[in-house]
Coordinates of C-alpha atoms in Angstrom, one line a residue:
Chain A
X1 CA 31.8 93.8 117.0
X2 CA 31.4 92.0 113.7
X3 CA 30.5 94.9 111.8
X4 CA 33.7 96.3 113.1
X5 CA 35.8 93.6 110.8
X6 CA 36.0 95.0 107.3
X7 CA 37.1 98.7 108.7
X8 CA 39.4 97.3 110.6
X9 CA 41.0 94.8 108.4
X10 CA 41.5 98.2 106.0
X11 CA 42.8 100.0 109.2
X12 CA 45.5 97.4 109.8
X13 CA 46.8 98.2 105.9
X14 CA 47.0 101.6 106.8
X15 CA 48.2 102.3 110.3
X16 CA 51.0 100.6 112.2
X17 CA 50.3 99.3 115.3
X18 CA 52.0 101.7 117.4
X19 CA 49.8 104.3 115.5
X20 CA 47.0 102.3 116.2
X21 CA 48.2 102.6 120.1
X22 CA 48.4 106.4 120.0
X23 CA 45.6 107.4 118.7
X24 CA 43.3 104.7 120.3
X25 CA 42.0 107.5 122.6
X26 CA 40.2 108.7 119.6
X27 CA 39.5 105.5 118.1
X28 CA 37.6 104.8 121.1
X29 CA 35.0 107.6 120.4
X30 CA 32.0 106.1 119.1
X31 CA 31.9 109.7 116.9
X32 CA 36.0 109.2 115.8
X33 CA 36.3 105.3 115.6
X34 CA 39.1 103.7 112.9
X35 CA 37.4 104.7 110.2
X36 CA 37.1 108.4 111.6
X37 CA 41.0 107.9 112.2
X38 CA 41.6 106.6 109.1
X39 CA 39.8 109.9 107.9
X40 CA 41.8 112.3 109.8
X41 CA 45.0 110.5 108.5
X42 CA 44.0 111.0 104.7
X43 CA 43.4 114.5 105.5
X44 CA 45.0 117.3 104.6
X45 CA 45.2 120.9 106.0
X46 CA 47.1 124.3 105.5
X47 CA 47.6 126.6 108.2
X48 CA 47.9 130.2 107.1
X49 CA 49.8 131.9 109.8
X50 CA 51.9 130.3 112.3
X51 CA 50.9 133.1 115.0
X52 CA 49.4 133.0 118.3
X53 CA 46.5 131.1 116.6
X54 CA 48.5 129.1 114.0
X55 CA 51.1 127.9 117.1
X56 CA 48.1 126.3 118.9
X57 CA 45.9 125.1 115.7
X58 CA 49.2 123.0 114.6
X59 CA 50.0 121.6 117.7
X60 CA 46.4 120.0 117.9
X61 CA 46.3 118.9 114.2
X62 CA 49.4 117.1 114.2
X63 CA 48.1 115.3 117.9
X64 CA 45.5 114.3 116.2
X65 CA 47.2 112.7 113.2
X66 CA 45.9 115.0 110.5
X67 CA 48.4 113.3 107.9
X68 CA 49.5 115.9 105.7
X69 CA 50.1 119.2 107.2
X70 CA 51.1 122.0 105.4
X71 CA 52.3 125.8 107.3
X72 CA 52.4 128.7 105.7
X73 CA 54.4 132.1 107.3
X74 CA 57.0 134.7 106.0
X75 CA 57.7 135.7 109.5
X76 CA 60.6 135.2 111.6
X77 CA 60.2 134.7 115.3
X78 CA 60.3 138.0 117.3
X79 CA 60.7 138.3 121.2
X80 CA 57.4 139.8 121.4
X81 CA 55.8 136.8 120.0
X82 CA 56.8 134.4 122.8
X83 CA 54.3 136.3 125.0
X84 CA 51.8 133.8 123.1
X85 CA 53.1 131.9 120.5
X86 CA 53.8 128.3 121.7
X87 CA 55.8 126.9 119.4
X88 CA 58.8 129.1 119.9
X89 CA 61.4 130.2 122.5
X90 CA 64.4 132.6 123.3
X91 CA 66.3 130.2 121.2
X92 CA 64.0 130.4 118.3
X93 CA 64.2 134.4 117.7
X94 CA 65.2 135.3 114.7
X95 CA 64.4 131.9 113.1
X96 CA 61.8 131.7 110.9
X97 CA 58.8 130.6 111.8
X98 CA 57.5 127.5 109.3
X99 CA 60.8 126.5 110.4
X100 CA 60.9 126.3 114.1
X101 CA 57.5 125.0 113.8
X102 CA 58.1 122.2 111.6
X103 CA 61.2 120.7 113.4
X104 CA 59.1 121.2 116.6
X105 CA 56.3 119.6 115.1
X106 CA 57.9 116.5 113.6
X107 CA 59.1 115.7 117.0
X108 CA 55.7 115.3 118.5
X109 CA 54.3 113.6 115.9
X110 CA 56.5 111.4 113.3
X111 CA 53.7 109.7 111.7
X112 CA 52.5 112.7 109.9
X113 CA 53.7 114.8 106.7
X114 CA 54.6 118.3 107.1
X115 CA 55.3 120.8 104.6
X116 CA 56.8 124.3 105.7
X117 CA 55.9 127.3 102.9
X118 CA 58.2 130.4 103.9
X119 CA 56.1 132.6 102.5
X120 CA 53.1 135.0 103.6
X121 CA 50.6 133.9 101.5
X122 CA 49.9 136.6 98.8
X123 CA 47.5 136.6 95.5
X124 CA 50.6 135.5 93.8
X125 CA 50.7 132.0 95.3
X126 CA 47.8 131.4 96.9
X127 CA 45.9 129.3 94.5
X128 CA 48.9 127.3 93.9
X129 CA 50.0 126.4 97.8
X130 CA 46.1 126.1 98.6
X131 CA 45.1 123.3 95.9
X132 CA 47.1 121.0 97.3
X133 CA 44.9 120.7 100.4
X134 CA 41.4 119.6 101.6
X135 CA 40.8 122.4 104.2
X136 CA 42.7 125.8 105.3
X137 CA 42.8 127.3 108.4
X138 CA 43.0 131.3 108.6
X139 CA 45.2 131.9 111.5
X140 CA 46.6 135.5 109.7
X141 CA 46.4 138.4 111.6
X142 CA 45.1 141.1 109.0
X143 CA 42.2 142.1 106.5
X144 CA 43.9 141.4 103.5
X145 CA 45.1 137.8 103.7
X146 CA 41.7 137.4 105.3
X147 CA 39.7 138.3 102.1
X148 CA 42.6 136.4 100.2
X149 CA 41.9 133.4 101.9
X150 CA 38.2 133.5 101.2
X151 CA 39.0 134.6 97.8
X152 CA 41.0 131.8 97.3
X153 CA 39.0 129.6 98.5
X154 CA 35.9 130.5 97.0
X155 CA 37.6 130.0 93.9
X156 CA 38.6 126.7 94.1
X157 CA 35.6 125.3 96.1
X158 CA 38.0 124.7 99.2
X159 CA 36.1 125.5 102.9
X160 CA 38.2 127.1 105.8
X161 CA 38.3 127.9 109.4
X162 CA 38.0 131.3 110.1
X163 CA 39.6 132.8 113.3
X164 CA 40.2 136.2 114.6
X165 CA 41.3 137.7 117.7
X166 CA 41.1 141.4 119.7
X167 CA 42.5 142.2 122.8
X168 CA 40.3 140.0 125.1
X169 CA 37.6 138.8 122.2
X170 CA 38.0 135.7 119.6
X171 CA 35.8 134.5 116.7
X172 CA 35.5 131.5 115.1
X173 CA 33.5 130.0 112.0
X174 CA 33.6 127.3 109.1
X175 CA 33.5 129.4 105.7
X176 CA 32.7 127.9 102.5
X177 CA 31.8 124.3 103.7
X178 CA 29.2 122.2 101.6
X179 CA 27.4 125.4 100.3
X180 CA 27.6 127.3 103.2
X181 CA 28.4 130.8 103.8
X182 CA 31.6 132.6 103.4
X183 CA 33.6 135.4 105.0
X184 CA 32.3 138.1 102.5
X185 CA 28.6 136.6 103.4
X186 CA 29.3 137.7 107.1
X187 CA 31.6 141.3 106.6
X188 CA 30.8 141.9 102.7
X189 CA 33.7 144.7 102.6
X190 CA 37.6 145.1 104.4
X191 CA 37.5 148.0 106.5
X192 CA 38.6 151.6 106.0
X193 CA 42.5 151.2 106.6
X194 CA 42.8 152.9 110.1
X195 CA 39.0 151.7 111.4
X196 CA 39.9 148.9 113.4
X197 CA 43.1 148.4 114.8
X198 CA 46.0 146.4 113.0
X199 CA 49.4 144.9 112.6
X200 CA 49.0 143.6 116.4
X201 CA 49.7 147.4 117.6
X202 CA 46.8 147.1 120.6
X203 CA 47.9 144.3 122.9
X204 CA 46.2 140.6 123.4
X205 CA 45.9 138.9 126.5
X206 CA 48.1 135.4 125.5
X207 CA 45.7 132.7 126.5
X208 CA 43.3 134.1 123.9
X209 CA 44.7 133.0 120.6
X210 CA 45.3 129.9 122.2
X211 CA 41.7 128.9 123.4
X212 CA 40.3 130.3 119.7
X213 CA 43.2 128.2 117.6
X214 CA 42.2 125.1 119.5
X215 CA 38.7 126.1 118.8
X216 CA 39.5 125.7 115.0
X217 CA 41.3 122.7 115.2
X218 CA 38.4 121.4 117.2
X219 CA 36.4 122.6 113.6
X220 CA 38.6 121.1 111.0
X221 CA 38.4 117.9 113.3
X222 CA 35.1 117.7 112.5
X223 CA 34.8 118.7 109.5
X224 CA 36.9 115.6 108.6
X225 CA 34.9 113.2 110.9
X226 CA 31.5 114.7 109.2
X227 CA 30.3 116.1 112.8
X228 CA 28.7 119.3 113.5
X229 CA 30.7 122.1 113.0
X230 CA 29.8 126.2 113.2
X231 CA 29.1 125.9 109.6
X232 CA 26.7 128.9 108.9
X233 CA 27.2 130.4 112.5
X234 CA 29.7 132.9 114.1
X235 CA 31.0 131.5 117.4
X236 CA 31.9 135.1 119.4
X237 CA 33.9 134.5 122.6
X238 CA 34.6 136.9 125.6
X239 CA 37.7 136.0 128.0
X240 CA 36.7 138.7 130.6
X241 CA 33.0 137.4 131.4
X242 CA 33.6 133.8 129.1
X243 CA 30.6 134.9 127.7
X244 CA 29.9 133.1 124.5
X245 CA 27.5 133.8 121.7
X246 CA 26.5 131.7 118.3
X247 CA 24.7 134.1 115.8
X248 CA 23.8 132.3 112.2
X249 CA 24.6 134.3 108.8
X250 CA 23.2 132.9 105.1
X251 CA 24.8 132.3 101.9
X252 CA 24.6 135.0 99.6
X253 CA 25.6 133.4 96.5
X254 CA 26.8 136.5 94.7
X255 CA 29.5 135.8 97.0
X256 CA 30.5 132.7 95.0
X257 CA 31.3 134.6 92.0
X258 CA 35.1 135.2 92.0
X259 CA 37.1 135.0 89.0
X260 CA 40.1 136.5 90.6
X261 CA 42.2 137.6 93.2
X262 CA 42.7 141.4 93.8
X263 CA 46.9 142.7 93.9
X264 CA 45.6 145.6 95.5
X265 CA 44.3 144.7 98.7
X266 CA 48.3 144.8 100.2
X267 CA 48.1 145.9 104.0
X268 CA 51.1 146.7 106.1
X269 CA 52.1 143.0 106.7
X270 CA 53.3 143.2 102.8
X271 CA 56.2 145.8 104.2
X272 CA 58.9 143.5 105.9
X273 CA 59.8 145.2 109.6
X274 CA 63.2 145.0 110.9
X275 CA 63.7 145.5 115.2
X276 CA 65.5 148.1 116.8
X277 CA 68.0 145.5 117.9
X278 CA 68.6 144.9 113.6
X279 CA 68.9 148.4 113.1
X280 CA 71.6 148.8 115.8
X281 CA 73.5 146.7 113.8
X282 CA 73.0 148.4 110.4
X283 CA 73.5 151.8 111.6
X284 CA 76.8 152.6 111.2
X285 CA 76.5 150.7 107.6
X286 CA 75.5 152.3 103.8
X287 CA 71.8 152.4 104.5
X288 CA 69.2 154.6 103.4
X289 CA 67.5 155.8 106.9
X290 CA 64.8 158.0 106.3
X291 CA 62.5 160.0 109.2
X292 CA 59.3 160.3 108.7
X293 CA 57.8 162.3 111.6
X294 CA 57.3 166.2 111.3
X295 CA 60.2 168.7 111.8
X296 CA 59.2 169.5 115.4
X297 CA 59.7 165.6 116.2
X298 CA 62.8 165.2 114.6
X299 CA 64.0 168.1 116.5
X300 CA 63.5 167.0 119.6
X301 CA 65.0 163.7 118.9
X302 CA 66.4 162.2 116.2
X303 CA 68.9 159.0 115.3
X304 CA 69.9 161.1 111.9
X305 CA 68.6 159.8 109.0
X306 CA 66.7 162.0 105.7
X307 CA 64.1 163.8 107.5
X308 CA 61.1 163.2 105.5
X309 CA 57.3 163.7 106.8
X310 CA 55.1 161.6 105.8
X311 CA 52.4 164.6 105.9
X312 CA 54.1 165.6 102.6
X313 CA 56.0 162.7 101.5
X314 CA 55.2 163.2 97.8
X315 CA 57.6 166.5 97.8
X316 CA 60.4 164.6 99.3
X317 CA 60.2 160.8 97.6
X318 CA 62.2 162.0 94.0
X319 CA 65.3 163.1 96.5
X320 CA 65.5 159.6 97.5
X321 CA 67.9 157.2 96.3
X322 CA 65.7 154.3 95.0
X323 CA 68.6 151.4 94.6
X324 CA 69.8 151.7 98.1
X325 CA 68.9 149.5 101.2
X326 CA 66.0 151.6 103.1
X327 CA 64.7 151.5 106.4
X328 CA 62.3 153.9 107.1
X329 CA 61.8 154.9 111.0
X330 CA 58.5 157.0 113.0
X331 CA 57.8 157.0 116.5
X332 CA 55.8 154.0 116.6
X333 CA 56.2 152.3 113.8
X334 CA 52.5 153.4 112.4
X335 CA 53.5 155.9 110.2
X336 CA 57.0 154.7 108.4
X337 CA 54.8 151.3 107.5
X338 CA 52.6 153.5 105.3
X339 CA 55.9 155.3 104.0
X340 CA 57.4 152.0 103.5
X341 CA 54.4 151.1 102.0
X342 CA 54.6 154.4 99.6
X343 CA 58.7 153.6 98.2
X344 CA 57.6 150.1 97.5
X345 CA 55.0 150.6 95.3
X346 CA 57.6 153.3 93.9
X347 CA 59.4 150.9 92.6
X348 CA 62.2 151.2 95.7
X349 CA 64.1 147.9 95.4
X350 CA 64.6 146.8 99.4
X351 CA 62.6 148.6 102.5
X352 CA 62.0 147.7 105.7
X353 CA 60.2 150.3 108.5
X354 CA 61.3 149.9 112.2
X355 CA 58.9 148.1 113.9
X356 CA 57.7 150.1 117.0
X357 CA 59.8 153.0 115.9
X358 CA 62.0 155.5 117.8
X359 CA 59.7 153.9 120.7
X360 CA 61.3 150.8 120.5
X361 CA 64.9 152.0 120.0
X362 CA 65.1 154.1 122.7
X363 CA 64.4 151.3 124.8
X364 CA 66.8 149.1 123.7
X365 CA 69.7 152.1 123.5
X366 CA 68.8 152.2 127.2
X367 CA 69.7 148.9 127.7
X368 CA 72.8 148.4 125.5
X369 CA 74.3 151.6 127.3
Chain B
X1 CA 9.3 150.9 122.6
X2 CA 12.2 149.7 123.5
X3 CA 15.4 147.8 121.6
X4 CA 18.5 146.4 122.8
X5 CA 21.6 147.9 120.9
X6 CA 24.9 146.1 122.2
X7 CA 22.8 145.1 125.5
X8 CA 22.0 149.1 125.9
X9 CA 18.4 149.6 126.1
X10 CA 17.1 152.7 123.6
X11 CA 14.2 154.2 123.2
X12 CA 13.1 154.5 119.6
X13 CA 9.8 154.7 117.2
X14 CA 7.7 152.0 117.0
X15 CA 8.2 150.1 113.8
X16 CA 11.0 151.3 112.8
X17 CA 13.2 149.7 110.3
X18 CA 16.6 148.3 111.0
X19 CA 18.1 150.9 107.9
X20 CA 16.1 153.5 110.6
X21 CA 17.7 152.3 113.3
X22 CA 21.4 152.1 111.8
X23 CA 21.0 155.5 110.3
X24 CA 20.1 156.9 112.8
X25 CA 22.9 155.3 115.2
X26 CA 26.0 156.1 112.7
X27 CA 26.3 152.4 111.3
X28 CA 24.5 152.4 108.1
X29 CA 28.0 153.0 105.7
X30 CA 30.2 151.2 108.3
X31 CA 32.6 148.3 107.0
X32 CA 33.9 145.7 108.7
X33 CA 30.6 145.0 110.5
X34 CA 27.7 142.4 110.4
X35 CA 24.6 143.2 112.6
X36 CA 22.9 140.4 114.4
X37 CA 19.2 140.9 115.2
X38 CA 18.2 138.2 117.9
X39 CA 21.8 136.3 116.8
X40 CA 20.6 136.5 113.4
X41 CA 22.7 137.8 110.8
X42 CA 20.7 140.4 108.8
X43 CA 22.5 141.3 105.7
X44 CA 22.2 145.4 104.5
X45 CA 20.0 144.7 101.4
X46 CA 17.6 143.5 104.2
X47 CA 17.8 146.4 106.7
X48 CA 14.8 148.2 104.9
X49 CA 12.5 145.2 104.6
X50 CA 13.4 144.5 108.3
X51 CA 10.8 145.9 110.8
X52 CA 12.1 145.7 114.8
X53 CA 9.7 144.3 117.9
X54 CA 9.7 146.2 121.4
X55 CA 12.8 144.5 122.9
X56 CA 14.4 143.0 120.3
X57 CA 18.4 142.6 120.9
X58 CA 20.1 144.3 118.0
X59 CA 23.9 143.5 118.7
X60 CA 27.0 145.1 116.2
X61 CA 29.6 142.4 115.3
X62 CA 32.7 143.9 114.6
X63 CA 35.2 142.4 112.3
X64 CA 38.8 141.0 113.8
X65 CA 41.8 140.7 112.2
X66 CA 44.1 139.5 114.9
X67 CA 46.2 136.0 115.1

């Protein structure tokens, strides 16, 4: 026990005793130990994404007395999320999410700093949020702020947790961490737009972003307490058969060599979506609504609105008033993201695309008749 | 001889190169993927230098996005 002394003579200076108390489950670990604690507690980590993985990640990381927390999210809490999303309930809809997650949060755990950034993180800020913390975690939901990330982090020699999720298969890794490999060293290039599924469109079983967002708390735990972590390897996880494979990827240090961060790579998460329920209550109000979907389709059915097709936008865009409050509608949603996409880079001053389209409002003018 | 692609077992020439072997199964100019021989990572400047063993297990990672 005497060796014990000096650490915990410093660990008295720097943790009260009721902290000492709470986390003595983890000082008890040979592996964790004060000075592991005391570790953890001079830590800092930002969670990009307060999702279905962020929701658990935090939770974890604030347990475990991670002391300075920072969360990162534009979004506002949408009924669809609560499917998943821990942090949130009926009451929390609407809300934004950095938000509701921080006065959650600070109610679990009041030792512990947390900073709420209501903002998606974009090549405009990222640098900036991200050098104000030791590790990130990547719990985004698309390419782009994926590649930002490592960008990002590349840049500014910062290592991150890496987790993704489809339908009823998760993946986790540790990017960037004491010359290690990074995200581009494992998928060198984004995806052809359209290739792989996005913007949450295919479904995911809720349990699943929980187990991988624990899974990267687990990593950024040890990272901080200097244990093994999947450094180097790809942990790939399968809820159906809870099969589990570990496959090991290289540095390749071209990789390294980033000077800056690209504008271009905006995805559909850029364009802000408003729900049907929103647009029921703009309606009647001096909007902009503009159709997207061919003739044939906005014959059948249509809530009025510019018809528009995106199939030959271009012809249509110079009739559009560019000053006006836009919200541009599809049948799922798919299509008027791409057209919303389109007016903004136009130069059109405030859009918004219906998320899950006429879809979506027909379902809800079902239930409020 | 025989490989393992995505646990399906395929006939193909002896020796053959993993470039081969993703031409000739449509993945050579996909994004978004890493290809794991024997859960080994071989990145594409390696495929041609890469020669495959009857019953080696040749497994497509596909990118996620999801959170």
């Amino acid at each position: 026990m005497a060796n014990l002394l000096p650490n915990f003579t410093k660990i008295i200076h720097l943790f009260t005793p009721k902290e000492l108390h709470r986390y003595s489950r983890h000082i008890l670990l040979a592996e964790v130990g004060n000075e592991g604690q005391a570790s953890l507690k001079n830590a800092s980590v930002l969670v990009v994404g307060a999702g279905g993985l962020g929701c658990p990640a935090l939770q974890y990381l604030v347990a475990a007395g991670v002391g300075k927390i920072g969360i990162c999210d534009g979004d506002a809490v949408d009924e669809t999320n609560l499917q998943r999303q821990v942090l949130y309930g009926t009451q929390g809809v609407g809300k934004l999410k950095v938000e509701v997650a921080k006065q959650k949060l600070s109610l679990q755990n009041e030792f512990i700093q947390l900073t709420a950034y209501p903002t998606p993180l974009n090549a405009n800020n990222a640098l900036e949020i991200i050098s104000n913390y030791d590790i990130i975690v990547d719990c985004t939901d698309n390419f782009s702020s994926r590649y930002l990330i490592n960008d990002a982090c590349v840049m500014q020699s910062k290592p991150f947790v890496y987790g993704a999720i489809y339908k009823f298969s998760g993946q986790v890794s540790v990017l960037n961490f004491q010359g290690g490999p990074t995200y581009r060293c494992l998928f060198p290039a984004m995806p052809d737009e359209g290739e792989i599924p996005n913007c949450s469109e295919i479904g995911v079983l809720g349990v699943l972003p929980g187990l991988i967002g624990t899974m990267q708390a687990n990593e950024v735990l040890k990272m901080i307490l200097g244990l093994e972590t999947l450094s180097g390897k790809l942990l790939s996880i399968d809820a159906l058969s809870m099969q589990q494979d570990i496959f090991s990827f290289e540095l390749n240090p071209e990789n390294l060599k980033i000077d800056s961060l690209k504008l271009e790579e905006v995805s559909c998460e850029i364009v802000s979506e408003i729900t049907a329920e929103e647009l029921l209550r703009l309606i009647d109000t001096d909007i902009q609504l503009i159709d997207v979907r061919e003739q044939v389709e906005y014959d059948s059915y249509n809530i009025g609105g510019v018809l528009a097709p995106l199939s030959n936008f271009e012809a249509y865009i110079t009739k559009l008033d560019e000053n006006k409050k836009t919200i541009v509608v599809c049948q799922s949603g798919k299509r008027s993201l791409k057209a919303a996409e389109i007016l903004l880079e136009r130069g059109f001053k405030d859009v918004t695309s219906l998320k899950g389209g006429l879809i979506s409002w027909k379902a809800i003018k079902v239930v409020s008749e | 001889m025989q490989i393992h692609l995505n646990s399906e077992p395929k006939k193909v020439e002896d020796s053959s190169t993993l470039e081969q072997i993703m031409q000739q199964f449509g993945f050579a100019n996909k994004k978004g993927i890493a290809i794991a021989l024997n859960e080994v990572v071989i990145p594409q400047k390696k495929w041609a230098e890469t020669i495959l063993n009857e019953n080696d297990k040749l497994l497509i990672i596909t990118a996620f996005q999801g959170g």
